[in-house]
Amino acid sequence: MFKKRNLKWLSVLATIIMAWVQLGGALVTKTGSEDGCGSDWPLCHGAFLPENLPIQTIIELSHRAVSGLSLIVVLWLVITAWKNIGYIKEVKPLSIISVGFLLLQALIGAAAVIWQQNAYVLALHFGISLVSFSTVFVLTLIIFEVDHKYEADELMIRKPLRRYTWIMMIIVYLTIYTGALVRHKKASLAYGEWPIPFQDPIPHSVVDWVNFTHRGMALLTFIWIMLTFIHAVKHYQHNRTVRYGYTAAFILIIAQVITGALSVITNVNLMVALLHALIITILFGLIAYFVVLMIRTIRSDG
């Protein structure tokens, strides 16, 4: 059960399930299914499986089921990785973080159901689960020996790119938080046309300001990732890890901006909104991998 030969398929399964947890959370919010089980947790309307199953209840129950399954699979992966490749320095910290944030995500989700937390607290839920996804994603890359394939295990990232990347991670995370806040405040269409309502560009209400802030953070994120990409490609021309990685990040942020615009243009089409959530999930996972590479460099310098 915990043998090394299970690591690869188990890591892929865990990554896919964690991505579904992310999408499931976005689906719950987008469809207004937060109260699909009332204020009961872990039961649903006082029962394990209620007789009355409207679509909101089905969505909420499905999200809870996938979240519970993710905890089982991630624990299985963590124990197997710890036992078989725990000698790799990143494996144990990644394992602890993935499980810890997964449990924290579950607690916040339960608290949201039982005590009806406000939107500013609920917006943390997506970001916390995103950290857990990212650690599982990075662990998967290590298991598939991507480091060896692209010689990333020997990569030295110099200070300028490290600064760019640390700031990129902070900006992206804040953008993710404001995006989650837009969903929980029901502010997706609050501010008007995209990119701005030129006839009346001044926000007038709280939901206007929430949407306006997210658009501003999205613009800042796009500009910063573009600058980081330019720097990386210019100064690391002969390194495939940096060249491919930061190019992928730039492509993902372009796709994120496009789906963000389409969300407004299509009046928050559900498939567009879910794709928007998926892209930022992959992007943050990629940035988490950059961070692991930087930590290796810092450790080597020390």
PDB file of N, CA, C and O in Angstrom, residues 176-209:
ATOM      1  N   ILE A 176      -5.508  36.605  -5.838  1.00  0.00           N
ATOM      2  CA  ILE A 176      -6.391  35.459  -5.615  1.00  0.00           C
ATOM      3  C   ILE A 176      -7.387  35.767  -4.497  1.00  0.00           C
ATOM      4  O   ILE A 176      -8.580  35.464  -4.613  1.00  0.00           O
ATOM      5  N   TYR A 177      -6.896  36.386  -3.428  1.00  0.00           N
ATOM      6  CA  TYR A 177      -7.789  36.730  -2.313  1.00  0.00           C
ATOM      7  C   TYR A 177      -8.873  37.713  -2.766  1.00  0.00           C
ATOM      8  O   TYR A 177     -10.057  37.526  -2.455  1.00  0.00           O
ATOM      9  N   THR A 178      -8.482  38.744  -3.503  1.00  0.00           N
ATOM     10  CA  THR A 178      -9.481  39.718  -3.961  1.00  0.00           C
ATOM     11  C   THR A 178     -10.458  39.070  -4.944  1.00  0.00           C
ATOM     12  O   THR A 178     -11.638  39.424  -4.969  1.00  0.00           O
ATOM     13  N   GLY A 179      -9.971  38.110  -5.748  1.00  0.00           N
ATOM     14  CA  GLY A 179     -10.860  37.402  -6.662  1.00  0.00           C
ATOM     15  C   GLY A 179     -11.876  36.554  -5.907  1.00  0.00           C
ATOM     16  O   GLY A 179     -13.062  36.509  -6.265  1.00  0.00           O
ATOM     17  N   ALA A 180     -11.406  35.870  -4.848  1.00  0.00           N
ATOM     18  CA  ALA A 180     -12.328  35.085  -4.019  1.00  0.00           C
ATOM     19  C   ALA A 180     -13.325  35.997  -3.322  1.00  0.00           C
ATOM     20  O   ALA A 180     -14.509  35.655  -3.160  1.00  0.00           O
ATOM     21  N   LEU A 181     -12.864  37.178  -2.923  1.00  0.00           N
ATOM     22  CA  LEU A 181     -13.752  38.142  -2.272  1.00  0.00           C
ATOM     23  C   LEU A 181     -14.829  38.626  -3.245  1.00  0.00           C
ATOM     24  O   LEU A 181     -15.990  38.818  -2.850  1.00  0.00           O
ATOM     25  N   VAL A 182     -14.459  38.802  -4.508  1.00  0.00           N
ATOM     26  CA  VAL A 182     -15.442  39.174  -5.531  1.00  0.00           C
ATOM     27  C   VAL A 182     -16.555  38.136  -5.593  1.00  0.00           C
ATOM     28  O   VAL A 182     -17.745  38.472  -5.636  1.00  0.00           O
ATOM     29  N   ARG A 183     -16.168  36.846  -5.558  1.00  0.00           N
ATOM     30  CA  ARG A 183     -17.173  35.775  -5.617  1.00  0.00           C
ATOM     31  C   ARG A 183     -18.073  35.799  -4.388  1.00  0.00           C
ATOM     32  O   ARG A 183     -19.293  35.716  -4.486  1.00  0.00           O
ATOM     33  N   HIS A 184     -17.451  35.901  -3.194  1.00  0.00           N
ATOM     34  CA  HIS A 184     -18.235  35.806  -1.963  1.00  0.00           C
ATOM     35  C   HIS A 184     -19.079  37.051  -1.696  1.00  0.00           C
ATOM     36  O   HIS A 184     -20.098  36.972  -0.993  1.00  0.00           O
ATOM     37  N   LYS A 185     -18.676  38.198  -2.254  1.00  0.00           N
ATOM     38  CA  LYS A 185     -19.474  39.423  -2.115  1.00  0.00           C
ATOM     39  C   LYS A 185     -20.475  39.579  -3.256  1.00  0.00           C
ATOM     40  O   LYS A 185     -21.173  40.591  -3.327  1.00  0.00           O
ATOM     41  N   LYS A 186     -20.527  38.560  -4.147  1.00  0.00           N
ATOM     42  CA  LYS A 186     -21.424  38.611  -5.310  1.00  0.00           C
ATOM     43  C   LYS A 186     -21.182  39.884  -6.126  1.00  0.00           C
ATOM     44  O   LYS A 186     -22.119  40.566  -6.565  1.00  0.00           O
ATOM     45  N   ALA A 187     -19.892  40.169  -6.334  1.00  0.00           N
ATOM     46  CA  ALA A 187     -19.518  41.437  -6.974  1.00  0.00           C
ATOM     47  C   ALA A 187     -18.966  41.254  -8.384  1.00  0.00           C
ATOM     48  O   ALA A 187     -18.338  42.161  -8.929  1.00  0.00           O
ATOM     49  N   SER A 188     -19.202  40.095  -8.989  1.00  0.00           N
ATOM     50  CA  SER A 188     -18.602  39.798 -10.292  1.00  0.00           C
ATOM     51  C   SER A 188     -19.000  40.810 -11.363  1.00  0.00           C
ATOM     52  O   SER A 188     -18.209  41.137 -12.254  1.00  0.00           O
ATOM     53  N   LEU A 189     -20.221  41.304 -11.301  1.00  0.00           N
ATOM     54  CA  LEU A 189     -20.710  42.246 -12.316  1.00  0.00           C
ATOM     55  C   LEU A 189     -20.960  43.635 -11.730  1.00  0.00           C
ATOM     56  O   LEU A 189     -21.613  44.467 -12.349  1.00  0.00           O
ATOM     57  N   ALA A 190     -20.377  43.881 -10.559  1.00  0.00           N
ATOM     58  CA  ALA A 190     -20.715  45.113  -9.838  1.00  0.00           C
ATOM     59  C   ALA A 190     -20.185  46.372 -10.508  1.00  0.00           C
ATOM     60  O   ALA A 190     -20.846  47.405 -10.507  1.00  0.00           O
ATOM     61  N   TYR A 191     -18.990  46.303 -11.063  1.00  0.00           N
ATOM     62  CA  TYR A 191     -18.327  47.527 -11.497  1.00  0.00           C
ATOM     63  C   TYR A 191     -18.643  47.907 -12.943  1.00  0.00           C
ATOM     64  O   TYR A 191     -18.238  48.956 -13.411  1.00  0.00           O
ATOM     65  N   GLY A 192     -19.360  47.057 -13.657  1.00  0.00           N
ATOM     66  CA  GLY A 192     -19.733  47.406 -15.021  1.00  0.00           C
ATOM     67  C   GLY A 192     -18.825  46.784 -16.063  1.00  0.00           C
ATOM     68  O   GLY A 192     -18.240  45.731 -15.858  1.00  0.00           O
ATOM     69  N   GLU A 193     -18.700  47.449 -17.207  1.00  0.00           N
ATOM     70  CA  GLU A 193     -17.992  46.896 -18.355  1.00  0.00           C
ATOM     71  C   GLU A 193     -16.520  46.623 -18.049  1.00  0.00           C
ATOM     72  O   GLU A 193     -15.947  47.176 -17.115  1.00  0.00           O
ATOM     73  N   TRP A 194     -15.937  45.776 -18.911  1.00  0.00           N
ATOM     74  CA  TRP A 194     -14.505  45.470 -18.799  1.00  0.00           C
ATOM     75  C   TRP A 194     -13.772  46.209 -19.922  1.00  0.00           C
ATOM     76  O   TRP A 194     -14.264  46.276 -21.036  1.00  0.00           O
ATOM     77  N   PRO A 195     -12.577  46.823 -19.661  1.00  0.00           N
ATOM     78  CA  PRO A 195     -11.833  46.789 -18.396  1.00  0.00           C
ATOM     79  C   PRO A 195     -12.364  47.759 -17.341  1.00  0.00           C
ATOM     80  O   PRO A 195     -12.254  47.492 -16.156  1.00  0.00           O
ATOM     81  N   ILE A 196     -12.941  48.889 -17.772  1.00  0.00           N
ATOM     82  CA  ILE A 196     -13.592  49.796 -16.826  1.00  0.00           C
ATOM     83  C   ILE A 196     -14.777  50.447 -17.532  1.00  0.00           C
ATOM     84  O   ILE A 196     -14.778  50.601 -18.756  1.00  0.00           O
ATOM     85  N   PRO A 197     -15.801  50.839 -16.782  1.00  0.00           N
ATOM     86  CA  PRO A 197     -16.918  51.573 -17.385  1.00  0.00           C
ATOM     87  C   PRO A 197     -16.498  53.031 -17.615  1.00  0.00           C
ATOM     88  O   PRO A 197     -16.559  53.849 -16.691  1.00  0.00           O
ATOM     89  N   PHE A 198     -16.053  53.351 -18.805  1.00  0.00           N
ATOM     90  CA  PHE A 198     -15.454  54.664 -19.077  1.00  0.00           C
ATOM     91  C   PHE A 198     -16.436  55.815 -18.849  1.00  0.00           C
ATOM     92  O   PHE A 198     -16.029  56.925 -18.522  1.00  0.00           O
ATOM     93  N   GLN A 199     -17.734  55.549 -19.001  1.00  0.00           N
ATOM     94  CA  GLN A 199     -18.710  56.622 -18.802  1.00  0.00           C
ATOM     95  C   GLN A 199     -18.875  56.982 -17.332  1.00  0.00           C
ATOM     96  O   GLN A 199     -19.303  58.082 -17.000  1.00  0.00           O
ATOM     97  N   ASP A 200     -18.525  56.044 -16.446  1.00  0.00           N
ATOM     98  CA  ASP A 200     -18.631  56.300 -15.004  1.00  0.00           C
ATOM     99  C   ASP A 200     -17.603  55.423 -14.283  1.00  0.00           C
ATOM    100  O   ASP A 200     -17.952  54.417 -13.660  1.00  0.00           O
ATOM    101  N   PRO A 201     -16.317  55.801 -14.318  1.00  0.00           N
ATOM    102  CA  PRO A 201     -15.254  54.919 -13.808  1.00  0.00           C
ATOM    103  C   PRO A 201     -15.075  54.928 -12.289  1.00  0.00           C
ATOM    104  O   PRO A 201     -14.282  54.154 -11.763  1.00  0.00           O
ATOM    105  N   ILE A 202     -15.787  55.793 -11.576  1.00  0.00           N
ATOM    106  CA  ILE A 202     -15.614  55.892 -10.124  1.00  0.00           C
ATOM    107  C   ILE A 202     -16.508  54.870  -9.421  1.00  0.00           C
ATOM    108  O   ILE A 202     -17.719  54.869  -9.612  1.00  0.00           O
ATOM    109  N   PRO A 203     -15.933  53.990  -8.588  1.00  0.00           N
ATOM    110  CA  PRO A 203     -16.756  53.037  -7.821  1.00  0.00           C
ATOM    111  C   PRO A 203     -17.672  53.778  -6.849  1.00  0.00           C
ATOM    112  O   PRO A 203     -17.272  54.769  -6.247  1.00  0.00           O
ATOM    113  N   HIS A 204     -18.906  53.265  -6.682  1.00  0.00           N
ATOM    114  CA  HIS A 204     -19.882  53.954  -5.832  1.00  0.00           C
ATOM    115  C   HIS A 204     -20.330  53.150  -4.619  1.00  0.00           C
ATOM    116  O   HIS A 204     -20.970  53.696  -3.721  1.00  0.00           O
ATOM    117  N   SER A 205     -20.042  51.857  -4.588  1.00  0.00           N
ATOM    118  CA  SER A 205     -20.513  51.015  -3.494  1.00  0.00           C
ATOM    119  C   SER A 205     -19.401  50.062  -3.067  1.00  0.00           C
ATOM    120  O   SER A 205     -18.344  49.988  -3.701  1.00  0.00           O
ATOM    121  N   VAL A 206     -19.651  49.322  -1.992  1.00  0.00           N
ATOM    122  CA  VAL A 206     -18.656  48.371  -1.497  1.00  0.00           C
ATOM    123  C   VAL A 206     -18.340  47.322  -2.552  1.00  0.00           C
ATOM    124  O   VAL A 206     -17.171  47.001  -2.804  1.00  0.00           O
ATOM    125  N   VAL A 207     -19.381  46.780  -3.193  1.00  0.00           N
ATOM    126  CA  VAL A 207     -19.140  45.743  -4.206  1.00  0.00           C
ATOM    127  C   VAL A 207     -18.409  46.314  -5.418  1.00  0.00           C
ATOM    128  O   VAL A 207     -17.601  45.625  -6.043  1.00  0.00           O
ATOM    129  N   ASP A 208     -18.674  47.583  -5.748  1.00  0.00           N
ATOM    130  CA  ASP A 208     -17.915  48.243  -6.816  1.00  0.00           C
ATOM    131  C   ASP A 208     -16.426  48.292  -6.459  1.00  0.00           C
ATOM    132  O   ASP A 208     -15.558  47.995  -7.289  1.00  0.00           O
ATOM    133  N   TRP A 209     -16.146  48.682  -5.220  1.00  0.00           N
ATOM    134  CA  TRP A 209     -14.751  48.797  -4.776  1.00  0.00           C
ATOM    135  C   TRP A 209     -14.063  47.432  -4.731  1.00  0.00           C
ATOM    136  O   TRP A 209     -12.876  47.310  -5.071  1.00  0.00           O
TER     137      TRP A 209
END
